[in-house]
Tab-separated table of C-alpha atoms and ligand atoms in Angstrom:
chain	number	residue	atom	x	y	z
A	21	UNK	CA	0.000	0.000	0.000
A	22	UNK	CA	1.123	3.313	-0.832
A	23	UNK	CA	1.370	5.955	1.906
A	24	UNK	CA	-1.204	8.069	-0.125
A	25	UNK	CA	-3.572	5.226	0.111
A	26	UNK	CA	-2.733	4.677	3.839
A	27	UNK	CA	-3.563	8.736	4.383
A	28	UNK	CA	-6.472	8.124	3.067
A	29	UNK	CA	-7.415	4.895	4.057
A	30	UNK	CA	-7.025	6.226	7.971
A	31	UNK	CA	-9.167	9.594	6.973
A	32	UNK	CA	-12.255	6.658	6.239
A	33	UNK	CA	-11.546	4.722	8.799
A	34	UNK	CA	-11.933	7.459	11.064
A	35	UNK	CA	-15.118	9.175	9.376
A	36	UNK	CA	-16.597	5.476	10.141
A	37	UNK	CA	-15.580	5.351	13.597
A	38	UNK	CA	-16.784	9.078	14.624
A	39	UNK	CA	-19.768	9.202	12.673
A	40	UNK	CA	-20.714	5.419	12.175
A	41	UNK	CA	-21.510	5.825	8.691
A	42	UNK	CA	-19.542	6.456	5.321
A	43	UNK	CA	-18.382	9.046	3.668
A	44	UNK	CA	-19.562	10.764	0.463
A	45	UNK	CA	-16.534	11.075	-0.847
A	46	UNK	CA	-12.618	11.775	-0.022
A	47	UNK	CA	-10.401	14.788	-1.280
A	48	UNK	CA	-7.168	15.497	-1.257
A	49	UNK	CA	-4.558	18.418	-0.984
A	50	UNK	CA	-0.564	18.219	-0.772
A	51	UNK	CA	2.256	19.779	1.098
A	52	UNK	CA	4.544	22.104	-1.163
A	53	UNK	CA	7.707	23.406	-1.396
A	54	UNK	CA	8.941	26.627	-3.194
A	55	UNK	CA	12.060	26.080	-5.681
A	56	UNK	CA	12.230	29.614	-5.841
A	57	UNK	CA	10.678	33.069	-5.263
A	58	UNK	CA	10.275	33.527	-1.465
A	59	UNK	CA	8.356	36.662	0.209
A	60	UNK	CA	7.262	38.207	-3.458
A	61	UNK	CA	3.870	36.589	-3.559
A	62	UNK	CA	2.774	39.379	-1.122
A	63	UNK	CA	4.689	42.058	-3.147
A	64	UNK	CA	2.524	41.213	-6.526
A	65	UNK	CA	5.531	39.164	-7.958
A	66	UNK	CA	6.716	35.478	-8.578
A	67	UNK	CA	7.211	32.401	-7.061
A	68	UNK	CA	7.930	28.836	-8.513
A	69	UNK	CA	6.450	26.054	-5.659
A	70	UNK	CA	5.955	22.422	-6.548
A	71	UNK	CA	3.510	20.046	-4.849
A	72	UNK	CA	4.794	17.714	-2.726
A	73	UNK	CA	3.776	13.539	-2.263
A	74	UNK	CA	2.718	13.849	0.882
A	75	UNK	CA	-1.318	14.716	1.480
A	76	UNK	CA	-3.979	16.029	3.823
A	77	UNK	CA	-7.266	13.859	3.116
A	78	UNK	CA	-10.705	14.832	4.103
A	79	UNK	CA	-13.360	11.897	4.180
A	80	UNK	CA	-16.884	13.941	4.180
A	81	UNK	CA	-20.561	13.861	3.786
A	82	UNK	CA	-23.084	16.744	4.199
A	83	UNK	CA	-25.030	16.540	7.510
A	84	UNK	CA	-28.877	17.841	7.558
A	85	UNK	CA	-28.567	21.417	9.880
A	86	UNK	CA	-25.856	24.085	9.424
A	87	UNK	CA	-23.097	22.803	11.501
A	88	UNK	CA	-19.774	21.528	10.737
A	89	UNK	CA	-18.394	19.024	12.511
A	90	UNK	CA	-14.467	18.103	12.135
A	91	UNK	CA	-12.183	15.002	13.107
A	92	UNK	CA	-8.638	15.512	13.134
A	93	UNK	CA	-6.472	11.778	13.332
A	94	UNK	CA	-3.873	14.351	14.801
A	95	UNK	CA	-5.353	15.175	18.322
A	96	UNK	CA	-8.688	12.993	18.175
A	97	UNK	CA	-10.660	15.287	19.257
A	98	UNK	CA	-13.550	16.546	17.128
A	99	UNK	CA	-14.578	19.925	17.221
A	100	UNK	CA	-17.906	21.295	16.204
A	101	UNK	CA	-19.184	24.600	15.691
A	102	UNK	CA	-22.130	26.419	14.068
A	103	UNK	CA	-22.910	29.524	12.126
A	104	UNK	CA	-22.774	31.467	15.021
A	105	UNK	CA	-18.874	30.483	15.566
A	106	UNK	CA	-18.230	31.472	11.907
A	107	UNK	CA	-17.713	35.157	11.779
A	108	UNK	CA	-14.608	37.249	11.750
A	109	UNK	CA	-13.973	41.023	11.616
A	110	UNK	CA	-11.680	39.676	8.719
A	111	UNK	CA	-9.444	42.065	9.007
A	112	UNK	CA	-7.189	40.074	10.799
A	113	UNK	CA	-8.513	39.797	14.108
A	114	UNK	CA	-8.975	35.426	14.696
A	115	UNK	CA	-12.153	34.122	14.209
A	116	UNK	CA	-13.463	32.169	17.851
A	117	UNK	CA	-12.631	28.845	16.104
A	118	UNK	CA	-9.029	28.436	17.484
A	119	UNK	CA	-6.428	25.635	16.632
A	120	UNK	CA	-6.101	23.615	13.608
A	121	UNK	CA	-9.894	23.857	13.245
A	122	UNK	CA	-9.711	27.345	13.133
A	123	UNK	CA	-8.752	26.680	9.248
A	124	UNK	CA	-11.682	24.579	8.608
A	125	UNK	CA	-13.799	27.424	10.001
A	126	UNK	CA	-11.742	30.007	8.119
A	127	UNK	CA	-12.592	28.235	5.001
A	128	UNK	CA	-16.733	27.854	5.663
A	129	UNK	CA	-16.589	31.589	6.851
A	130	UNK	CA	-14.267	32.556	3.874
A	131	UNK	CA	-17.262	30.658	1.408
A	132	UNK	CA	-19.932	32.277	3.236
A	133	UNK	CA	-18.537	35.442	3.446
A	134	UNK	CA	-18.188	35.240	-0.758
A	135	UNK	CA	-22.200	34.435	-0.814
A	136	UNK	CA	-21.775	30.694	-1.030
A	137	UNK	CA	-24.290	28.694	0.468
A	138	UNK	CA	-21.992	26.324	2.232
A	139	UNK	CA	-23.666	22.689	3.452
A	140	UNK	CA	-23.618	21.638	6.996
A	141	UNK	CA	-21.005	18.768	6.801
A	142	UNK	CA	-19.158	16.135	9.146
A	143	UNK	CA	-15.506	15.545	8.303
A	144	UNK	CA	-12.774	13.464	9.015
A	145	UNK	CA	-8.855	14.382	8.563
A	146	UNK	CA	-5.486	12.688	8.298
A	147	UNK	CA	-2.738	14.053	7.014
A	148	UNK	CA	0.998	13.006	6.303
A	149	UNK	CA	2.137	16.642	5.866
A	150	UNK	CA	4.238	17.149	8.847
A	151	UNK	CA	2.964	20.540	10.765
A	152	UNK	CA	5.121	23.233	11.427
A	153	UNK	CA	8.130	21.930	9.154
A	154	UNK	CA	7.050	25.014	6.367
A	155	UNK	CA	5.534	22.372	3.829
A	156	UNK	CA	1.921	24.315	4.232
A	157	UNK	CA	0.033	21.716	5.853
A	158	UNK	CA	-2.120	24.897	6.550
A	159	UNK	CA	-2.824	25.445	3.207
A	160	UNK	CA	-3.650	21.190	2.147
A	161	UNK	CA	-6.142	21.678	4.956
A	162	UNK	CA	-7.505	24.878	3.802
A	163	UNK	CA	-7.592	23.178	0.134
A	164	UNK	CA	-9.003	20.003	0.613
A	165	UNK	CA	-11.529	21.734	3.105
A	166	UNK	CA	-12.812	23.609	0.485
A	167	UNK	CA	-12.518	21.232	-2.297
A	168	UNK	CA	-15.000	18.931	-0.133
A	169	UNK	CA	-17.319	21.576	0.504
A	170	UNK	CA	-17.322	22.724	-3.208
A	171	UNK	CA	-18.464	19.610	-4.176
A	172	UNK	CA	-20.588	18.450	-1.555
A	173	UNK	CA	-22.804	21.715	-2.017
A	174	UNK	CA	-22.458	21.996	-5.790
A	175	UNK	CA	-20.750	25.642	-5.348
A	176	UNK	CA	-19.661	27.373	-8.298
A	177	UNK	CA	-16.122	27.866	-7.412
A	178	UNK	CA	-13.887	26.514	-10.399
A	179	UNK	CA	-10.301	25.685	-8.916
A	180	UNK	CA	-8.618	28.590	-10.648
A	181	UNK	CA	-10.251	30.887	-7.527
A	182	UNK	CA	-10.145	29.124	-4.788
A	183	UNK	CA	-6.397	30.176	-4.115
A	184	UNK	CA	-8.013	33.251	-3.211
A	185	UNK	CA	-10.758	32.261	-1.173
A	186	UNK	CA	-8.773	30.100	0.826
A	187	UNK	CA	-5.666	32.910	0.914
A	188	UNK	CA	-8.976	34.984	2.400
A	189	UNK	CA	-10.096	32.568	4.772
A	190	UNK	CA	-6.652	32.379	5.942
A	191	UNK	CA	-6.016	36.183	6.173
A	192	UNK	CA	-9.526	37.176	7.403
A	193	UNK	CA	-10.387	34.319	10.286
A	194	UNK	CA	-6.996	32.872	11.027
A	195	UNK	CA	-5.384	36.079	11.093
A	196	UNK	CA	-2.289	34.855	9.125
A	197	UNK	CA	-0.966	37.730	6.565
A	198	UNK	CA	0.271	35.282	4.105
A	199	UNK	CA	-0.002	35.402	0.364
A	200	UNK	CA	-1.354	33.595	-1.846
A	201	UNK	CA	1.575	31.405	-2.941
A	202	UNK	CA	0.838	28.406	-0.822
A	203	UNK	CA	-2.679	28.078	-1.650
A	204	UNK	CA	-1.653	28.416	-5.588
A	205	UNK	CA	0.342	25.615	-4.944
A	206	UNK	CA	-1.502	23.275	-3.661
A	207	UNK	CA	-4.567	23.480	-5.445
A	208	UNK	CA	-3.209	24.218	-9.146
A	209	UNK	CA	0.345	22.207	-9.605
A	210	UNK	CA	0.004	19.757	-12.313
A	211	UNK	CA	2.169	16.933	-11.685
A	212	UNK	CA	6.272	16.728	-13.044
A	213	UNK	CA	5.768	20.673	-12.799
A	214	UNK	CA	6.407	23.627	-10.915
A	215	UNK	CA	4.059	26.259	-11.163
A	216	UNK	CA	5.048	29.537	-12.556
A	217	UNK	CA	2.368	31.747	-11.022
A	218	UNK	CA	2.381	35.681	-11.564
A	219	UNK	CA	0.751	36.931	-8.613
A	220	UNK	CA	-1.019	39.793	-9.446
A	221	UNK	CA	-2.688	38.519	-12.331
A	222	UNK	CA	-2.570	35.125	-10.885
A	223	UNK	CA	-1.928	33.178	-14.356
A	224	UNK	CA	0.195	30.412	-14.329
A	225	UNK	CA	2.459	28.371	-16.451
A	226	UNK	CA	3.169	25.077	-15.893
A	227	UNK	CA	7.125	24.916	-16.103
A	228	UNK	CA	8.080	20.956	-16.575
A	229	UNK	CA	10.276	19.882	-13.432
A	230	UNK	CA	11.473	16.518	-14.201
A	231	UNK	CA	14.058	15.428	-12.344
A	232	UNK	CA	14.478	11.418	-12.602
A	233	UNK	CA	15.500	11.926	-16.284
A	234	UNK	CA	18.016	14.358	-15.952
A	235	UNK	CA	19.652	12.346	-13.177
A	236	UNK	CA	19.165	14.993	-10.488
A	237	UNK	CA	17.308	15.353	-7.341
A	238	UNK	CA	15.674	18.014	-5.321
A	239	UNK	CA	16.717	16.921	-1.474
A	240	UNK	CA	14.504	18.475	1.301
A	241	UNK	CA	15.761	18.858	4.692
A	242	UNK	CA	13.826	19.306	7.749
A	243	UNK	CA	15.835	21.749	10.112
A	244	UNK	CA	14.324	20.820	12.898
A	245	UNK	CA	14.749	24.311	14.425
A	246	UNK	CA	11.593	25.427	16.150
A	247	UNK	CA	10.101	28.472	14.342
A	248	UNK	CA	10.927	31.274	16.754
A	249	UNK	CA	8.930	34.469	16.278
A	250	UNK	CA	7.505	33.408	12.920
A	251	UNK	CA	4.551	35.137	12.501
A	252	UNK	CA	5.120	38.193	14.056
A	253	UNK	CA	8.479	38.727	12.227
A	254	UNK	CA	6.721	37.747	8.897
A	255	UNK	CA	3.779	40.172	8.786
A	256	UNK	CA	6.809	42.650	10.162
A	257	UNK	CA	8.599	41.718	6.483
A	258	UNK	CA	5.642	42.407	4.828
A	259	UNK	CA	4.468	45.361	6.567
A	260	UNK	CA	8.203	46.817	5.849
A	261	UNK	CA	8.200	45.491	2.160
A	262	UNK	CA	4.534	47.486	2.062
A	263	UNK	CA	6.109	51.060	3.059
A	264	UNK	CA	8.889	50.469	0.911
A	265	UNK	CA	6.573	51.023	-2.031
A	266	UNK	CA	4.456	53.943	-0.857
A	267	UNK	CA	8.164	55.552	-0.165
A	268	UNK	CA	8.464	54.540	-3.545
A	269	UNK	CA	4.912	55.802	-5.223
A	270	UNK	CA	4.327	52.137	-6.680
A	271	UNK	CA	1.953	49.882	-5.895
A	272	UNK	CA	3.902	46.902	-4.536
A	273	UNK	CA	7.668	46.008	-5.041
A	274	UNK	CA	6.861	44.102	-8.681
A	275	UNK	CA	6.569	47.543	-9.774
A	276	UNK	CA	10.349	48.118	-9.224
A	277	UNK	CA	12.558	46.099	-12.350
A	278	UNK	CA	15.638	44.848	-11.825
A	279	UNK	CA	17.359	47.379	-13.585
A	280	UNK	CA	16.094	50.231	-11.162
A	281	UNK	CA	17.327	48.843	-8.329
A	282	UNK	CA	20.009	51.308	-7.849
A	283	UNK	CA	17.659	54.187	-8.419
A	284	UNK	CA	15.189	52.926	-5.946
A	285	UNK	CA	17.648	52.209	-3.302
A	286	UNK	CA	18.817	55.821	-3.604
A	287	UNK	CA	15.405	56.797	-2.764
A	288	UNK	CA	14.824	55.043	0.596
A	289	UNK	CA	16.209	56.656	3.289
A	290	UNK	CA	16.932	53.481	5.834
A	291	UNK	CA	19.540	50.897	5.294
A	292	UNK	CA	17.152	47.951	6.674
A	293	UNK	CA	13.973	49.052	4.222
A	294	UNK	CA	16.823	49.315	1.719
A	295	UNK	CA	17.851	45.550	2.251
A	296	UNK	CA	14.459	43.734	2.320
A	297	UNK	CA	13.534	46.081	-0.998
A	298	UNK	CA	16.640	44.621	-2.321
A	299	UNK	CA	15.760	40.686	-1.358
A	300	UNK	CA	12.293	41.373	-3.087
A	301	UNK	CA	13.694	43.288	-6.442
A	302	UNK	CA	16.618	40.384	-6.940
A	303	UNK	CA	14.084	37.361	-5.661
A	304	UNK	CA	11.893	38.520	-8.580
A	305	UNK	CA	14.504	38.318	-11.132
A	306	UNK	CA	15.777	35.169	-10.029
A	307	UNK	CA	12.344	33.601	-10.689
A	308	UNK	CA	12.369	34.766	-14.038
A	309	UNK	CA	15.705	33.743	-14.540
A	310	UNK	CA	15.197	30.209	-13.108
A	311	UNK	CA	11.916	29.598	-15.662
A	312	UNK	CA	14.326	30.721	-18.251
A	313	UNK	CA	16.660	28.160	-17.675
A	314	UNK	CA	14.190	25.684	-17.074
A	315	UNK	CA	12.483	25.948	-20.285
A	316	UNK	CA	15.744	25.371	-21.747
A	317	UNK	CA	16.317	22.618	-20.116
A	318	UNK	CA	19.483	23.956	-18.212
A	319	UNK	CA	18.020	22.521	-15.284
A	320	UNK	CA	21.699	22.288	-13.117
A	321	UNK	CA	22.118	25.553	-14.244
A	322	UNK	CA	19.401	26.806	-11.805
A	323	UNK	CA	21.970	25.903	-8.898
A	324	UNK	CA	23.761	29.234	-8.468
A	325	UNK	CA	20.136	30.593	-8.686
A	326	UNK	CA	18.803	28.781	-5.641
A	327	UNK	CA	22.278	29.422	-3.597
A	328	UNK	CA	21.825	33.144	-4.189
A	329	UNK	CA	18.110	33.115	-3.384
A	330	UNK	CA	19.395	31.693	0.209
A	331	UNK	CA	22.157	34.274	0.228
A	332	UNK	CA	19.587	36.936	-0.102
A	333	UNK	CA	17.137	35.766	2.758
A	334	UNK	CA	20.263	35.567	4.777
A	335	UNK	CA	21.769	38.725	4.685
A	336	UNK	CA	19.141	41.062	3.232
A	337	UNK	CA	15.967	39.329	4.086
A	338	UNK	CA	17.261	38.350	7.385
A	339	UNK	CA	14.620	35.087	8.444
A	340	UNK	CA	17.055	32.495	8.292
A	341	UNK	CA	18.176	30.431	11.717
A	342	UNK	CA	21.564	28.814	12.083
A	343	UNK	CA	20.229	25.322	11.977
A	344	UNK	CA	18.642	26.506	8.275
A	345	UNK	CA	22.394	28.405	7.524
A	346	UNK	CA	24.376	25.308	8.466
A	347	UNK	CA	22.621	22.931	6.276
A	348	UNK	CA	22.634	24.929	3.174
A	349	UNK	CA	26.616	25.438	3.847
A	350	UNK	CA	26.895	21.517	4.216
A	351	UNK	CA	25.127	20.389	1.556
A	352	UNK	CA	26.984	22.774	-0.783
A	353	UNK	CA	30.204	21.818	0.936
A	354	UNK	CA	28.638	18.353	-0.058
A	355	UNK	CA	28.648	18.571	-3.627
A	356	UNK	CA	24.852	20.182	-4.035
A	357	UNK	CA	24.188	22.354	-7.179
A	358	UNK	CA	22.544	25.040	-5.153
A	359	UNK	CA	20.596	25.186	-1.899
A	360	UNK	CA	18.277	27.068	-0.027
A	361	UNK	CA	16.319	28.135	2.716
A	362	UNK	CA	12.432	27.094	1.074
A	363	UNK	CA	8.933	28.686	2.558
A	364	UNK	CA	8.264	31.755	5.062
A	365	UNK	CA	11.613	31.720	7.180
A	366	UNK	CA	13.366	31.137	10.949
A	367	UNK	CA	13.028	27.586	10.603
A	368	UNK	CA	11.265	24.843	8.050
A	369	UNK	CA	12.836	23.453	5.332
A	370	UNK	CA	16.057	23.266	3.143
A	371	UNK	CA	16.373	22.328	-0.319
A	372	UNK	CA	19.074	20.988	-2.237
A	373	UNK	CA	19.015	20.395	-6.078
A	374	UNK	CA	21.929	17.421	-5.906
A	375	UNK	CA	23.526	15.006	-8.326
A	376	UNK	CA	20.405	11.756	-7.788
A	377	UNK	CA	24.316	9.683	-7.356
A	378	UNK	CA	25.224	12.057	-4.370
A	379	UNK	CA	21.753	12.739	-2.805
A	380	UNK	CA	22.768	10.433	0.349
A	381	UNK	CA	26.401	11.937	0.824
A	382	UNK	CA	24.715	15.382	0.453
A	383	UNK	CA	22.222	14.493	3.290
A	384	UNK	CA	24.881	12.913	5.508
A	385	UNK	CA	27.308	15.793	5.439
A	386	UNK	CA	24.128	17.714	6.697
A	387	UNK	CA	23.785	15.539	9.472
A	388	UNK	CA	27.294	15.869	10.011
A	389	UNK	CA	27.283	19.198	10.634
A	390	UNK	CA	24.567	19.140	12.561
A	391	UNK	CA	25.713	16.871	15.207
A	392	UNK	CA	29.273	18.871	15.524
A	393	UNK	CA	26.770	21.901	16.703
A	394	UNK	CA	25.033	19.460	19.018
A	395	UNK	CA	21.391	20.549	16.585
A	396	UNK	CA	18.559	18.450	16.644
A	397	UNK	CA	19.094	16.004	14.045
A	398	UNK	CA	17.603	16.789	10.480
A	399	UNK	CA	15.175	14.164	8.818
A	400	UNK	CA	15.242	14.719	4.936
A	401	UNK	CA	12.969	12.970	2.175
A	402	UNK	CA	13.363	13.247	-1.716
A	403	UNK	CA	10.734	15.466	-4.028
A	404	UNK	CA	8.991	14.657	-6.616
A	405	UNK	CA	6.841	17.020	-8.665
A	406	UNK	CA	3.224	16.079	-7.828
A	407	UNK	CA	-0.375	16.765	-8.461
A	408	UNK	CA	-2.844	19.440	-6.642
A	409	UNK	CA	-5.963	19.109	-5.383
A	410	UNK	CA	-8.225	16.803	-6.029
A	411	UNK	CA	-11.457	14.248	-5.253
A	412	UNK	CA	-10.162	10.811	-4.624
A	413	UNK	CA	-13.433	8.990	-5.015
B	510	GLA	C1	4.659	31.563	3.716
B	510	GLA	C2	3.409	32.275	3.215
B	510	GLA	C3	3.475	32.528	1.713
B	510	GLA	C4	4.797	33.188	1.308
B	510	GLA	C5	5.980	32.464	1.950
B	510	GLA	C6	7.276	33.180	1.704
B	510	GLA	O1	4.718	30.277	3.195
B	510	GLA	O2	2.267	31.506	3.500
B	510	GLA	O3	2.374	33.304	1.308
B	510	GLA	O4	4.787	34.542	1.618
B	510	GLA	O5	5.815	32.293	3.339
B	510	GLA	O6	7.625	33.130	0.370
């Protein structure tokens, strides 16, 4: 059995066992990882994430009143909650749904909210998308959430915009001020691709990703270093990257090209504002310069690309962690193309584009490294291109 059929397996069993009946169906959303393109989705520009393997499963079927009722395999608890629990200010106070079922919540508030009439539903959840390692399991649940609920009430909602909804359910009732890269990701990457999304206009290209056939690998490391201060340090990015361009008199950062840098720099008055306008103007580039070289297929070429991208976050971006630092030196040390710190910063994951020959001698010199710093060990898995959201049966 493969793991996705064991995810999804345990999601039935568990609908069966809470609500001694079957389900109507079973949807699915993956984890993600960004090649490249980090803190620009917020800033109108580009980012290039792949789905991940690994998936969140919801087992569902609509229930007669409007409630919602929601299993999670991770806690076994089920939490239930009514209309009257679904409002928000959405303006980024939380919603009085708290925990992980606060995004389940999010997402029937975020459908409401849009004028959907949502169905009363009972749901059941298992996921192999570790939490808290920066692969988005916030965003599979938000996804397969509302890919369930889409269905099971017949909503018109075609895929292409529910990135948004669920980007608003997770702004507006979670309270998260995240973009809208994640959800992109997980509900729109075809499989053997990344996903070349522009996000203002939110049109994507599907860039092929193959990595099997050019012998190469994409390694992701799990630092293991607990995010400290994540969120309030993020929306403290963003908030920065957002006066930035008023100072500037654009609308966001995508509005500055490459080649202006310089004369935008000039015009900010602090060296910090300067930096993080800097991360955002050369992250942008880089994106477009990565596609570039992947529809050429010049995939090792991207390498330097992805090594710079980390360079960036380090010193101009600032939200990396030494545990994050020291595996990206390693696994260059190691032989890796190009590495990088991958998702929203101090902590998560690392990812290596390696030789497929050297992918374990990459991953052991991380380890290495790690255990001469006395760091938590690092668990890492291998990546492979995969498919969005979708209904199982
Ligand atoms: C988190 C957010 C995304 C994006 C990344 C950084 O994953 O959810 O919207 O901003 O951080 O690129």
């Amino acid at each position: 059995m493969t793991a996705r059929d064991d995810v999804a397996a345990r999601a039935t069993a568990g609908f069966q066992r809470v609500y001694a009946s079957p389900p109507a169906g079973r949807w699915a959303a993956p984890g993600r990882v960004n090649l490249i393109g980090e803190h620009t989705d917020y800033n109108d520009g580009f980012v290039l994430p792949f789905a991940l393997p690994l998936r969140t499963v919801v087992a569902a079927a609509p229930a007669a009143e409007d409630r919602w009722q929601v299993w999670s395999e991770l806690t076994g608890e089920t939490v239930s909650f009514g209309t009257a629990e679904v409002t928000a200010t959405g303006s980024g106070t939380p919603g009085p749904v708290t925990g992980w079922a606060a995004y389940v919540a999010a997402v029937v508030w975020a459908l409401r909210e849009a004028g959907h009439r949502v169905p009363g539903a009972r749901l059941a959840v298992a996921s192999d998308v570790p939490l808290g390692a920066g692969l988005s399991s916030s965003a599979a649940l938000e996804a397969a959430v509302l890919a369930a609920l889409v269905d099971l009430g017949g909503l018109d909602l075609p895929a292409e915009q529910q990135p948004r909804l669920a980007q608003r359910a997770e702004n507006g009732y979670v309270g998260a001020p995240t973009g809208i890269m994640d959800q992109s990701a997980v509900i729109r990457c075809h499989a053997g691709h990344a996903l070349f999304l522009d996000c203002r206009t939110e049109q994507v290209e599907h860039i092929p990703f193959e990595l099997e056939p050019a012998g190469l690998a994409v390694l992701v490391i799990d630092s293991q270093a607990p995010h400290r201060h994540a969120d309030g340090e993020y929306a403290a990015r963003r908030a920065s990257c957002e006066r930035a361009a008023k100072q500037l008199g654009v609308t966001a950062l995508r509005d500055v090209p490459a080649e202006q840098l310089d004369d935008a720099l000039a015009r900010l008055t602090d060296d910090e504002t300067r930096r993080r306008v800097r991360h955002v103007v050369t992250e942008n580039q880089r994106v477009l310069d990565t596609v570039a070289l992947l529809r050429a297929e010049r995939v090792r070429q991207i390498g330097p690309l992805l090594t710079a991208s980390h360079t960036s976050m380090r010193d101009d971006f600032a939200i990396t962690v030494p545990e994050i630092d020291t595996a990206v030196e390693a696994a260059l040390a190691a032989g890796a193309l190009g590495a990088r710190m991958t998702g929203g910063g101090f902590g998560g994951c690392v990812l290596a584009l390696v030789e497929a020959a050297q992918a374990d001698q990459v991953a052991a010199a991380v380890t290495a490294a790690y255990a001469e710093r006395a760091f938590t060990p690092p668990t890492h898995t291998t990546a492979i291109p995969a498919a969005g959201a979708t209904r199982l049966d």
